[in-house]
Short mmCIF file of N, CA and C and ligand atoms in Angstrom, two decimals:
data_model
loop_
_atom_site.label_atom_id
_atom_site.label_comp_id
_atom_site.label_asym_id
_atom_site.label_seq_id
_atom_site.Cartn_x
_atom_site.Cartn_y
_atom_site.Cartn_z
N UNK A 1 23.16 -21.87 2.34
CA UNK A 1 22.82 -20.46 2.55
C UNK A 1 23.69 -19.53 1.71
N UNK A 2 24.90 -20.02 1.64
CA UNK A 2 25.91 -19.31 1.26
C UNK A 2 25.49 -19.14 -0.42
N UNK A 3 25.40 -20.34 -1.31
CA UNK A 3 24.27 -20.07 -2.59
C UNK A 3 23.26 -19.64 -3.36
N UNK A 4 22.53 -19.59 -1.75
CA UNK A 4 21.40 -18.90 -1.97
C UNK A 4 21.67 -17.16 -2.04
N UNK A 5 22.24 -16.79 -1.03
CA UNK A 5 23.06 -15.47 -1.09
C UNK A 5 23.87 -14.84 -2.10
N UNK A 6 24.48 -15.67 -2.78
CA UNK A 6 25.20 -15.13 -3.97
C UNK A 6 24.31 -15.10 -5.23
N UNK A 7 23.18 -16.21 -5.08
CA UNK A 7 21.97 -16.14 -6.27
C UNK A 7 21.37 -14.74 -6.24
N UNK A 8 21.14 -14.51 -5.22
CA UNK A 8 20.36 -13.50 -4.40
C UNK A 8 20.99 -11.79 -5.32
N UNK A 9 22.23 -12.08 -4.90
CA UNK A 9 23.40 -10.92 -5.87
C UNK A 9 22.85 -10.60 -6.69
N UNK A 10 23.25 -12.11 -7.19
CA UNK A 10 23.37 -12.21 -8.78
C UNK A 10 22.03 -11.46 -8.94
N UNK A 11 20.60 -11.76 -8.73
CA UNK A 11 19.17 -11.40 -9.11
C UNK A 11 19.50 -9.90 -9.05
N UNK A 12 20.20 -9.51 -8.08
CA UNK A 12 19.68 -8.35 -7.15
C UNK A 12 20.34 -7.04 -8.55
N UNK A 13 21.78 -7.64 -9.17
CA UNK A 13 22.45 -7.30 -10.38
C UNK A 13 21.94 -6.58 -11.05
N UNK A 14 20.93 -8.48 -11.83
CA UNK A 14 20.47 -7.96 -13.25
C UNK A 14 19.04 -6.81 -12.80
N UNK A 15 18.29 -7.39 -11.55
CA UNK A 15 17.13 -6.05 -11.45
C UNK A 15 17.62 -4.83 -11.71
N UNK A 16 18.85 -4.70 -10.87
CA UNK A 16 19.19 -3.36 -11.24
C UNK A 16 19.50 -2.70 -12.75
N UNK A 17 19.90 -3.65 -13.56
CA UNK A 17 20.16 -2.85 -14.76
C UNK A 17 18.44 -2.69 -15.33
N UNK A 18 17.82 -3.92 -14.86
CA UNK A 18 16.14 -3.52 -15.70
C UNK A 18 15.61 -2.37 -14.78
N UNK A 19 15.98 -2.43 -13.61
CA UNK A 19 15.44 -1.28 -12.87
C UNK A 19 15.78 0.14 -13.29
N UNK A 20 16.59 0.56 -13.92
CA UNK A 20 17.60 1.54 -14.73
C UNK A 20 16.81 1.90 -15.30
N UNK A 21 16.01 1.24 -16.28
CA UNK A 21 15.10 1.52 -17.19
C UNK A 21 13.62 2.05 -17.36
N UNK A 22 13.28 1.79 -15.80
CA UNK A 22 12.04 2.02 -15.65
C UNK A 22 11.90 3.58 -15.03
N UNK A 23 9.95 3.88 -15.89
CA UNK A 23 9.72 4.82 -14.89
C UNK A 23 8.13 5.00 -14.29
N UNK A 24 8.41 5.93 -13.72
CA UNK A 24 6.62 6.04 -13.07
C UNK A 24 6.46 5.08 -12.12
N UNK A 25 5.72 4.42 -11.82
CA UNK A 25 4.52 3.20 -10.90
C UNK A 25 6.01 2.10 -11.11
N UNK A 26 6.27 1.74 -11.98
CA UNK A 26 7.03 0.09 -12.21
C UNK A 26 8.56 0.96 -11.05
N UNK A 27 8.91 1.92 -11.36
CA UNK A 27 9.89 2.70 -10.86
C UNK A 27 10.24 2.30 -9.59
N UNK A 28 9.17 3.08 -9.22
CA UNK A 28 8.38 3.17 -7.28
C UNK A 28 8.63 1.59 -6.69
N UNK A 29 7.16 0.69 -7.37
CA UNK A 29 7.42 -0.93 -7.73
C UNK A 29 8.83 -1.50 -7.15
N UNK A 30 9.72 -1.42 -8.67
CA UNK A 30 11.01 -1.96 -8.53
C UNK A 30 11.71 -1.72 -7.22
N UNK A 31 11.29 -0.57 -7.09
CA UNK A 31 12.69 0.06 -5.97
C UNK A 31 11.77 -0.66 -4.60
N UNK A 32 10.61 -0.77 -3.99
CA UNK A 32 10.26 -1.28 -3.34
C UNK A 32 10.55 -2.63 -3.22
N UNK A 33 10.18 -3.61 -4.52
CA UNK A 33 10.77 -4.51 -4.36
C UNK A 33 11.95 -5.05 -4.27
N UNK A 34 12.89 -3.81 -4.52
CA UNK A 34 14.36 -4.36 -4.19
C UNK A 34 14.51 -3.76 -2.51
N UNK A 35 14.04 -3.28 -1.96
CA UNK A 35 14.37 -3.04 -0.32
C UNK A 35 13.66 -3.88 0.29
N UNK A 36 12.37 -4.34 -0.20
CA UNK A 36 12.16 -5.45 0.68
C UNK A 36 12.84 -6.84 0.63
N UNK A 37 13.17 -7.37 -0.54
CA UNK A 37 14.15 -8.51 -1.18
C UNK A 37 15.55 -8.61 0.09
N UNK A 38 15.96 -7.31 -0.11
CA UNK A 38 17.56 -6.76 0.68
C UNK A 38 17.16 -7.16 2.46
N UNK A 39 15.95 -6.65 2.77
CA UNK A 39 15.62 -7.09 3.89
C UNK A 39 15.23 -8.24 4.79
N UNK A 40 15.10 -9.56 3.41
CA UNK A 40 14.89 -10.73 3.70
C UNK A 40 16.00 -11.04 3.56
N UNK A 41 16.85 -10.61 2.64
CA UNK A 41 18.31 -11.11 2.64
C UNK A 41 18.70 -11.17 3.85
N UNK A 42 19.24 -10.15 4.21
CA UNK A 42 19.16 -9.23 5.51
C UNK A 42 19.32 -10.60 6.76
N UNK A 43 17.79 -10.34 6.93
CA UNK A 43 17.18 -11.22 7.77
C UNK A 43 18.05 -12.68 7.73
N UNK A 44 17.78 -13.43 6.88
CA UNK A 44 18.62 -14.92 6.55
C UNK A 44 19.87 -14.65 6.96
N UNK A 45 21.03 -13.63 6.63
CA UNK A 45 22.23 -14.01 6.79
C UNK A 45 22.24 -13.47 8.58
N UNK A 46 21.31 -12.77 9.19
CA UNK A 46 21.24 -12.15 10.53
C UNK A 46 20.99 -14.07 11.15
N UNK A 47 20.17 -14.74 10.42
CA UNK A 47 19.38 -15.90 10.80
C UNK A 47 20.73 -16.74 11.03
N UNK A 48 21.24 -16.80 9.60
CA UNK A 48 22.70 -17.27 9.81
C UNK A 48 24.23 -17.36 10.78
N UNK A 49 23.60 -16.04 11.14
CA UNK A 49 24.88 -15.68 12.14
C UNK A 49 24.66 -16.26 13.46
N UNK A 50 23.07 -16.08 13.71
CA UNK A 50 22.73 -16.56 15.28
C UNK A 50 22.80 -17.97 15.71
N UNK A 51 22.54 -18.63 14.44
CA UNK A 51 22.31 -20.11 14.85
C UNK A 51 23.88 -20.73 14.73
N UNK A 52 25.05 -20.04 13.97
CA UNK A 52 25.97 -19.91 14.44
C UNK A 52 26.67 -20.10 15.72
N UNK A 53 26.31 -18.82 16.36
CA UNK A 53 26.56 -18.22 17.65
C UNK A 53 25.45 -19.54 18.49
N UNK A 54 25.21 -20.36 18.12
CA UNK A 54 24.49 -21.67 19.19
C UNK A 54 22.62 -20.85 19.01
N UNK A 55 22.52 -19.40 19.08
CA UNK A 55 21.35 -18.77 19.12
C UNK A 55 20.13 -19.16 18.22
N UNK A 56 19.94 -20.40 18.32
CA UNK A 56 19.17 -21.56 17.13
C UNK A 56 17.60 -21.02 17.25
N UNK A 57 16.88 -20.75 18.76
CA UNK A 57 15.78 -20.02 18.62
C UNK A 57 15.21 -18.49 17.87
N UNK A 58 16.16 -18.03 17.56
CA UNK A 58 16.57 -16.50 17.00
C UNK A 58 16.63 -17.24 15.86
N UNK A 59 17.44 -17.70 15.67
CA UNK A 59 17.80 -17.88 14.43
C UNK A 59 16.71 -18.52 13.72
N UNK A 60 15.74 -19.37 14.21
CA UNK A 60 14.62 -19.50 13.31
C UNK A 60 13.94 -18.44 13.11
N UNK A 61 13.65 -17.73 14.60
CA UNK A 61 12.47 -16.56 14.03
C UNK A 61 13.37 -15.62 12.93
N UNK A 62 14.23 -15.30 12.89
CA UNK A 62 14.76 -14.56 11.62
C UNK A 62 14.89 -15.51 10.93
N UNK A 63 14.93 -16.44 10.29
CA UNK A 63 14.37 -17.17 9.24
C UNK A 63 13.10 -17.30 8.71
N UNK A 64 11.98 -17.21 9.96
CA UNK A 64 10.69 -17.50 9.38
C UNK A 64 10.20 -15.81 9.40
N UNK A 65 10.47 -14.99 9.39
CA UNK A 65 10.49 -13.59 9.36
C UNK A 65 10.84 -13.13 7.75
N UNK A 66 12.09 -13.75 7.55
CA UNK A 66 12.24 -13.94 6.58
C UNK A 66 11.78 -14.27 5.43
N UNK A 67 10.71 -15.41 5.68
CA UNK A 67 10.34 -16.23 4.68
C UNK A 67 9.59 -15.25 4.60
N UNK A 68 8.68 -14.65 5.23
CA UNK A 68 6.89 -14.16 5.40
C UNK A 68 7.75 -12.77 4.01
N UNK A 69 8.76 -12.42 4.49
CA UNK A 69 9.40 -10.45 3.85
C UNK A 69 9.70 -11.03 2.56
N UNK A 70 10.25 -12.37 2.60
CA UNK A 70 10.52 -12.81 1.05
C UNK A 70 9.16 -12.91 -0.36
N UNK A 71 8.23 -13.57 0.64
CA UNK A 71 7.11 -13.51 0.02
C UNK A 71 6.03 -12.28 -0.42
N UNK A 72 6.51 -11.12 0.37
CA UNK A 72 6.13 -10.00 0.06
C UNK A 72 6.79 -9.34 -1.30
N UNK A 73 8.36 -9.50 -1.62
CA UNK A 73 9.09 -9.17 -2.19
C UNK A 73 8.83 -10.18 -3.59
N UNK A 74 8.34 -11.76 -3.47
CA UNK A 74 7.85 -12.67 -4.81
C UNK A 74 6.77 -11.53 -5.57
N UNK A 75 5.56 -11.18 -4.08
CA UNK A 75 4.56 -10.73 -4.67
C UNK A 75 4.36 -9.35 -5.68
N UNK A 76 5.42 -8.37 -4.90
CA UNK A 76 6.44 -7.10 -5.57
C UNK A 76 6.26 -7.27 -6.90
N UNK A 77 7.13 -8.52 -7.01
CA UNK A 77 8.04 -8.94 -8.24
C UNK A 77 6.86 -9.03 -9.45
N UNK A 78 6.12 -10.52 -8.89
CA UNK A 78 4.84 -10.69 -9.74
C UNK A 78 4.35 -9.80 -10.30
N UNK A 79 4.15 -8.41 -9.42
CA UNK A 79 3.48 -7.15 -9.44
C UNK A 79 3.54 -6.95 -11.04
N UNK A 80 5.10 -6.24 -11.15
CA UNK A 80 6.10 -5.62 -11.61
C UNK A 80 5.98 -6.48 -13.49
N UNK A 81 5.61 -8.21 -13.06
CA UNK A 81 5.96 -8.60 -14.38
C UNK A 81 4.61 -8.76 -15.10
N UNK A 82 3.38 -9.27 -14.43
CA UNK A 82 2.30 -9.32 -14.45
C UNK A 82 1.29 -8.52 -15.13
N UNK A 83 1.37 -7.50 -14.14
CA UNK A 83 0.56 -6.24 -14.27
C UNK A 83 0.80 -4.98 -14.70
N UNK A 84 2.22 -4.86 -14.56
CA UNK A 84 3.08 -3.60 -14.84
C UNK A 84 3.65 -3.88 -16.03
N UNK A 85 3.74 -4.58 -16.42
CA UNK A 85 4.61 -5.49 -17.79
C UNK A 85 5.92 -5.21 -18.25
N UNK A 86 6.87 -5.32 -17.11
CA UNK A 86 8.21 -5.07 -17.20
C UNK A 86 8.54 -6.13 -17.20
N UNK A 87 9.59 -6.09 -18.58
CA UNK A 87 10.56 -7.02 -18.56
C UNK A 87 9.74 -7.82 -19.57
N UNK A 88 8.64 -7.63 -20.36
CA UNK A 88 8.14 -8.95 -20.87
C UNK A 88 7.82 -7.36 -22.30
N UNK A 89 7.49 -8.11 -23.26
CA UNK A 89 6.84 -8.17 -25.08
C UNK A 89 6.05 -6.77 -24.74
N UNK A 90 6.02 -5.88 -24.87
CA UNK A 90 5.15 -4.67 -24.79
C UNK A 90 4.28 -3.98 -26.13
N UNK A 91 5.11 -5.43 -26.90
CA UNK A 91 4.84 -5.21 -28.60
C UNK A 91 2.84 -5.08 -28.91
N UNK A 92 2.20 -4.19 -29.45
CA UNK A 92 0.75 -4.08 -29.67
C UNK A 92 0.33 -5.07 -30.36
N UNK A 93 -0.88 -5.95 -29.51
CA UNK A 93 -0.75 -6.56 -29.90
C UNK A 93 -2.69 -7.15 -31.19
N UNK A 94 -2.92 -6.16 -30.60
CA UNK A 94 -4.32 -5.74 -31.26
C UNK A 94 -4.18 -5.94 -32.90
N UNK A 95 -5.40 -6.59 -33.21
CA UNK A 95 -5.59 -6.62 -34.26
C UNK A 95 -5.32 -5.25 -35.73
N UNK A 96 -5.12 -5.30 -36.48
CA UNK A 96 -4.80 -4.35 -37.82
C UNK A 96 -6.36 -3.59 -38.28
N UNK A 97 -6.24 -2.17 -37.52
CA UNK A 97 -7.69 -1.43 -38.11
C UNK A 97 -8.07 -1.98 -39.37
N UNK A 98 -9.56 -1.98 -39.74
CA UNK A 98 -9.99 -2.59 -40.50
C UNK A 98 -10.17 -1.16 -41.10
N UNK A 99 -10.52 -0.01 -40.92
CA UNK A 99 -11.12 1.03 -41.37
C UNK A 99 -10.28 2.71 -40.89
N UNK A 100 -11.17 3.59 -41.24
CA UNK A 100 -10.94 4.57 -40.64
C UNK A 100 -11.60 4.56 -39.64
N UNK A 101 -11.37 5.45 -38.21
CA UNK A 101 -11.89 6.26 -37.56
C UNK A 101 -11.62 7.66 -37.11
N UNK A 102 -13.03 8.45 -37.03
CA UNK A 102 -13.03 10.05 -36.76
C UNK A 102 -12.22 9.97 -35.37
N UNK A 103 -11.40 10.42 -35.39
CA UNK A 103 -10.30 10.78 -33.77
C UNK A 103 -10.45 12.23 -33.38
N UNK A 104 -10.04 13.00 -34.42
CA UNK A 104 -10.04 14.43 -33.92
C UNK A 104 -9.96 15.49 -35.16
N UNK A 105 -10.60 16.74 -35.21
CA UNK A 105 -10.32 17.75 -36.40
C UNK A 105 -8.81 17.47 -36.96
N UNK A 106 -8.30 17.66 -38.08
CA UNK A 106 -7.51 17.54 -38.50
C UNK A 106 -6.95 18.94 -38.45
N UNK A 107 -7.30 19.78 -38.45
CA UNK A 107 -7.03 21.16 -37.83
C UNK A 107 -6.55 20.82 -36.69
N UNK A 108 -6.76 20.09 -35.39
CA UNK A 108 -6.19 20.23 -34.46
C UNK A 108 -4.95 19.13 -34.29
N UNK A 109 -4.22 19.14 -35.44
CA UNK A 109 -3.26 17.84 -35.26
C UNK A 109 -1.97 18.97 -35.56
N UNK A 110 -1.09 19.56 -35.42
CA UNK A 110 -0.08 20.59 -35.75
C UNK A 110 0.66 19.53 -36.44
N UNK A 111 1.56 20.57 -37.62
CA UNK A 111 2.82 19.81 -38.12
C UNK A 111 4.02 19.42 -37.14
N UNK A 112 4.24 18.48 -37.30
CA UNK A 112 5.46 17.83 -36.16
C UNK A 112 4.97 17.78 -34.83
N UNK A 113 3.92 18.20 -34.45
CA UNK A 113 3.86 17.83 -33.11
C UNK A 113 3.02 16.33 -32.81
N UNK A 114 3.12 15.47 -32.25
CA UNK A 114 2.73 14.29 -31.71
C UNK A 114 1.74 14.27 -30.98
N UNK A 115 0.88 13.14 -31.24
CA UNK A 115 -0.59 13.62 -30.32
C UNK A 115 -1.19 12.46 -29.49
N UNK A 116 -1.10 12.49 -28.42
CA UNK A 116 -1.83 11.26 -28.20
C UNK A 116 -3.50 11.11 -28.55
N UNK A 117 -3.90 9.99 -29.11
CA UNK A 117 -5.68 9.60 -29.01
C UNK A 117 -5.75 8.30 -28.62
N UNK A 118 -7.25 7.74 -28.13
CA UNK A 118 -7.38 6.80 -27.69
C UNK A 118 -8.46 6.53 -28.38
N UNK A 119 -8.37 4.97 -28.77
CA UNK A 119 -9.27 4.25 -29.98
C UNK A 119 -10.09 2.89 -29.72
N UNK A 120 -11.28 2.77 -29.47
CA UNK A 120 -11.74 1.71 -28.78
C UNK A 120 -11.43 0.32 -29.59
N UNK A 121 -10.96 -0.69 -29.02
CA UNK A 121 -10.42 -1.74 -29.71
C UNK A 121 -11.40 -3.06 -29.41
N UNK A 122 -12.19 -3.08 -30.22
CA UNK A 122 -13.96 -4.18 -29.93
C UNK A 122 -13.01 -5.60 -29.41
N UNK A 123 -12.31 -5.93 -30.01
CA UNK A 123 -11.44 -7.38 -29.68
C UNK A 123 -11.01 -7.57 -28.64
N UNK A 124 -10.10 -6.06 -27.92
CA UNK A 124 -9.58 -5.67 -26.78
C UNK A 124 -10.37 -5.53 -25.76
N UNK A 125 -11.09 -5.32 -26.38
CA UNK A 125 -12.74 -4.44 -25.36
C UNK A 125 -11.84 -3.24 -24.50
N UNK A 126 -10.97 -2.25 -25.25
CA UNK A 126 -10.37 -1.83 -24.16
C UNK A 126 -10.17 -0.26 -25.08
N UNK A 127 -9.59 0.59 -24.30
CA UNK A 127 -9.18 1.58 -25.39
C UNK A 127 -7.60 1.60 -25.62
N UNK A 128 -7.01 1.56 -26.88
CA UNK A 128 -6.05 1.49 -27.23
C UNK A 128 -5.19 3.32 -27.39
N UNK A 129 -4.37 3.21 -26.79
CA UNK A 129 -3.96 4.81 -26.98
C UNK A 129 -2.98 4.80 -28.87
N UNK A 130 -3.41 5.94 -29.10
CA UNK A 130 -2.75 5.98 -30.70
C UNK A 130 -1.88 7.32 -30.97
N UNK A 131 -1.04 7.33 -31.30
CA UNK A 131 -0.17 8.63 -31.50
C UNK A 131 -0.17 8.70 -33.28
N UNK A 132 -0.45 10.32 -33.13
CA UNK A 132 -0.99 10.81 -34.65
C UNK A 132 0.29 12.16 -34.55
N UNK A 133 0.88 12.00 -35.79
CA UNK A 133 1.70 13.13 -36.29
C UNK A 133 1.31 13.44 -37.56
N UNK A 134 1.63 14.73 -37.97
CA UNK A 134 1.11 15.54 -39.21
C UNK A 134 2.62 15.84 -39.14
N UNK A 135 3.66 15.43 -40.42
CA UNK A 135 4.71 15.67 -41.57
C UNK A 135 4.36 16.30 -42.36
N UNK A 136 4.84 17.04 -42.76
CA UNK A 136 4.90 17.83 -44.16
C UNK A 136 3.65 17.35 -44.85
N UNK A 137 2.73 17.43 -44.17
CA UNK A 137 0.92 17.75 -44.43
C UNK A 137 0.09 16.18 -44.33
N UNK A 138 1.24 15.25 -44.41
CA UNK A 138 0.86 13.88 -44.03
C UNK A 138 0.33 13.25 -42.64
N UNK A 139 -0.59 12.97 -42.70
CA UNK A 139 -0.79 11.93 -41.20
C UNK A 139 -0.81 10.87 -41.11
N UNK A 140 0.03 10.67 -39.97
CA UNK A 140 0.19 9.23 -39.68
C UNK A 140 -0.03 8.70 -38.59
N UNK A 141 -0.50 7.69 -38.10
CA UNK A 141 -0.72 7.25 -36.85
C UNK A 141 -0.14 5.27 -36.52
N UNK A 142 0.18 5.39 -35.40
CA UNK A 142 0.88 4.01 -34.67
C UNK A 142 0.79 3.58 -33.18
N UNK A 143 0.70 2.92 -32.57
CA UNK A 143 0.27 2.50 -31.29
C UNK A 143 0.87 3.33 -30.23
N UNK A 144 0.78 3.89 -29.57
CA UNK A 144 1.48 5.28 -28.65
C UNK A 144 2.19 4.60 -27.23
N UNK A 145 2.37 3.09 -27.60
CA UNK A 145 3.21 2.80 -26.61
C UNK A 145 4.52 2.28 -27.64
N UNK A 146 5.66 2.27 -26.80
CA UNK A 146 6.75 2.03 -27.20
C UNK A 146 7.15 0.23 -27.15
N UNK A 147 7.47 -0.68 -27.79
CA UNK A 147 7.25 -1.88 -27.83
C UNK A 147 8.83 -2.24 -27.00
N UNK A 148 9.45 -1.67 -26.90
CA UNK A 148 10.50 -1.52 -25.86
C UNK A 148 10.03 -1.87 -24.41
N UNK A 149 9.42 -0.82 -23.51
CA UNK A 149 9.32 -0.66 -22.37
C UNK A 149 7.49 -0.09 -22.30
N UNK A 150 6.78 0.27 -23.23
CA UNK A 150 5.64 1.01 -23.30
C UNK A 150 5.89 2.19 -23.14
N UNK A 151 6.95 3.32 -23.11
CA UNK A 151 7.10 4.30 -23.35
C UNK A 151 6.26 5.41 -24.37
N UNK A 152 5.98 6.43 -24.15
CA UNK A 152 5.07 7.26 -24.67
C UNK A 152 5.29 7.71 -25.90
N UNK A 153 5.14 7.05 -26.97
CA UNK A 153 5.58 7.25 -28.28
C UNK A 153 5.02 8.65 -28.34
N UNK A 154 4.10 9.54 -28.04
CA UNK A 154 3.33 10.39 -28.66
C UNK A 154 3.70 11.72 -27.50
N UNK A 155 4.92 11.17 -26.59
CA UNK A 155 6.18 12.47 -26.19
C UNK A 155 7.18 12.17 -26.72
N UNK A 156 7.35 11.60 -28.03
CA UNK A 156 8.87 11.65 -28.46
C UNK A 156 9.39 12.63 -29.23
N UNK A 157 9.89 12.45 -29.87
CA UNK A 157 10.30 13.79 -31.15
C UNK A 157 10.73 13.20 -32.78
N UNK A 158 10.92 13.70 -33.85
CA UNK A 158 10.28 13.37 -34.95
C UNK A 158 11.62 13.72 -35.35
N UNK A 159 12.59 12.42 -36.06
CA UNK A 159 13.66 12.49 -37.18
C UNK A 159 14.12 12.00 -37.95
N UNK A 160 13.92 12.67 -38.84
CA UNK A 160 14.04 11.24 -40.75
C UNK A 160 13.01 10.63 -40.59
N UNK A 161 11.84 10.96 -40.90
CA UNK A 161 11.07 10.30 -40.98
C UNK A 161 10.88 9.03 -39.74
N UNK A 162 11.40 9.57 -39.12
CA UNK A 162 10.84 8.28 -37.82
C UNK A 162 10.05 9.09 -36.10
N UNK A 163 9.71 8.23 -35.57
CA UNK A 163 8.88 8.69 -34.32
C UNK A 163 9.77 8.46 -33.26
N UNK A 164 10.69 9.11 -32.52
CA UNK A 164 11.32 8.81 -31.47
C UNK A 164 10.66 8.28 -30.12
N UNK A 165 11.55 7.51 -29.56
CA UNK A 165 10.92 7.21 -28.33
C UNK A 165 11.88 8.03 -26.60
N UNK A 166 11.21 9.07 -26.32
CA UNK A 166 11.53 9.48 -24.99
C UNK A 166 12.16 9.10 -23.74
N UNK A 167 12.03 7.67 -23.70
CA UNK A 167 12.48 6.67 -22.60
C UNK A 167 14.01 6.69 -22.90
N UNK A 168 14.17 5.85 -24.09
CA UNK A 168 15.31 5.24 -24.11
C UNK A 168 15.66 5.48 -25.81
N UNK A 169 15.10 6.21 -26.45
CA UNK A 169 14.81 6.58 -27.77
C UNK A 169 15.25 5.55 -29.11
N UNK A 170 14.09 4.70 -28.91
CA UNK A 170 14.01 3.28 -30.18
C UNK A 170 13.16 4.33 -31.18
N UNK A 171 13.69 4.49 -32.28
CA UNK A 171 12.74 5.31 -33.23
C UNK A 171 12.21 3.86 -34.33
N UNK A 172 10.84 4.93 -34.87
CA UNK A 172 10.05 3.65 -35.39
C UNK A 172 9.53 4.85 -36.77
N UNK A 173 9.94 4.07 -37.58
CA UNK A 173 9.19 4.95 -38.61
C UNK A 173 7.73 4.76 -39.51
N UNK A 174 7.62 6.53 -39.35
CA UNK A 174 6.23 6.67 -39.74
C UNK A 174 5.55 6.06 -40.37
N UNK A 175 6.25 5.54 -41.82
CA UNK A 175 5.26 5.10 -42.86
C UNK A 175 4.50 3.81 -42.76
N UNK A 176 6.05 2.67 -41.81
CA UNK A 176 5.65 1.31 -41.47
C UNK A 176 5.60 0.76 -40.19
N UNK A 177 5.82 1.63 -39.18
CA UNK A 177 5.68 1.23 -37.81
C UNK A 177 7.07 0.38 -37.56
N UNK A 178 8.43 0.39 -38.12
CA UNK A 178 9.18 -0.99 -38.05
C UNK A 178 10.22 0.51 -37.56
N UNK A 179 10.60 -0.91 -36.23
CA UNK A 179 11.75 0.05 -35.68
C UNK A 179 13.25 0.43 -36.17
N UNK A 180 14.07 1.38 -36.17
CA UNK A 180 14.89 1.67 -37.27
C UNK A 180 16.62 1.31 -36.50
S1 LIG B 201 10.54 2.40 -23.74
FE1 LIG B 201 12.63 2.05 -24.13
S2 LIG B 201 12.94 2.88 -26.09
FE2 LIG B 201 10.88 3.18 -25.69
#
């Protein structure tokens, strides 16, 4: 028990520094799944103490109480890596436009300001969001998530020629998409 508890730490550690990082939905997520985690902990070392104290019937049901809160807290987790895609490659992974496409007036793209659009991706079958900036009369466009965390490339801000990222600010520059 005593191993399992210090593993438990240890996990509870590193979430926290990835938890640091997150925001929105994965945010909410994380932090849920770390109070329910704490509460199965919880539970086990409560489980621990009773069967201790001779209190061996207690002490299972806070064990199997346990198990049921632990499994809520796996499913959290899954959530979080799965579906939310924390902690894993956020890198785009869609095929290389073959062409142009009409997105929006070019009149409505301002110098330096960042824009989000969304671009149907036939391979993806999905829509891909795209962030378009106008430089010194140039446009450029790159995948509007951040390959970091998915951060909103297309709220960042624009320096030396690169696209900042808002989150945690990985800048990626304009001309080649390669982070700097
Ligand atoms: S999400 Fe972390 S730098 Fe962009």
């Amino acid at each position: 028990m005593q191993a399992g508890a210090a593993g438990a730490v240890a996990a509870a550690a590193t979430g926290l520094v990835d938890w640091q990082q997150t925001h929105g939905r994965p945010r909410r997520v994380g932090l849920a799944h770390a109070l329910v985690n704490s509460a199965a902990l919880g539970l086990q070392l409560t489980s621990t103490a009773l069967r201790r104290r001779g209190r061996r019937r207690e002490g299972r049901l806070a064990s199997a109480t346990a198990w049921g809160v632990m499994f809520v807290g796996a499913y959290l987790g899954g959530h979080l890596v799965y579906r939310l895609r924390q902690g894993v490659d956020q890198a785009d992974r869609s095929v290389e436009p073959r062409g142009f496409e009409p997105v929006l007036p070019a009149a409505d793209l301002k110098e330096g300001q960042p824009r989000k659009v969304e671009v149907w991706d036939e391979v993806e079958r999905a829509h891909i969001p795209v962030a378009l900036v106008r430089q010194h009369g140039r446009i450029f466009a790159m995948g509007a998530r951040c390959s970091h965390m998915g951060g909103p490339l297309d709220e960042g801000w624009l320096l030396r020629g690169g696209l900042g990222c808002p989150w945690h600010g990985s800048r990626y520059d304009l001309k080649t998409g390669s982070s700097r």
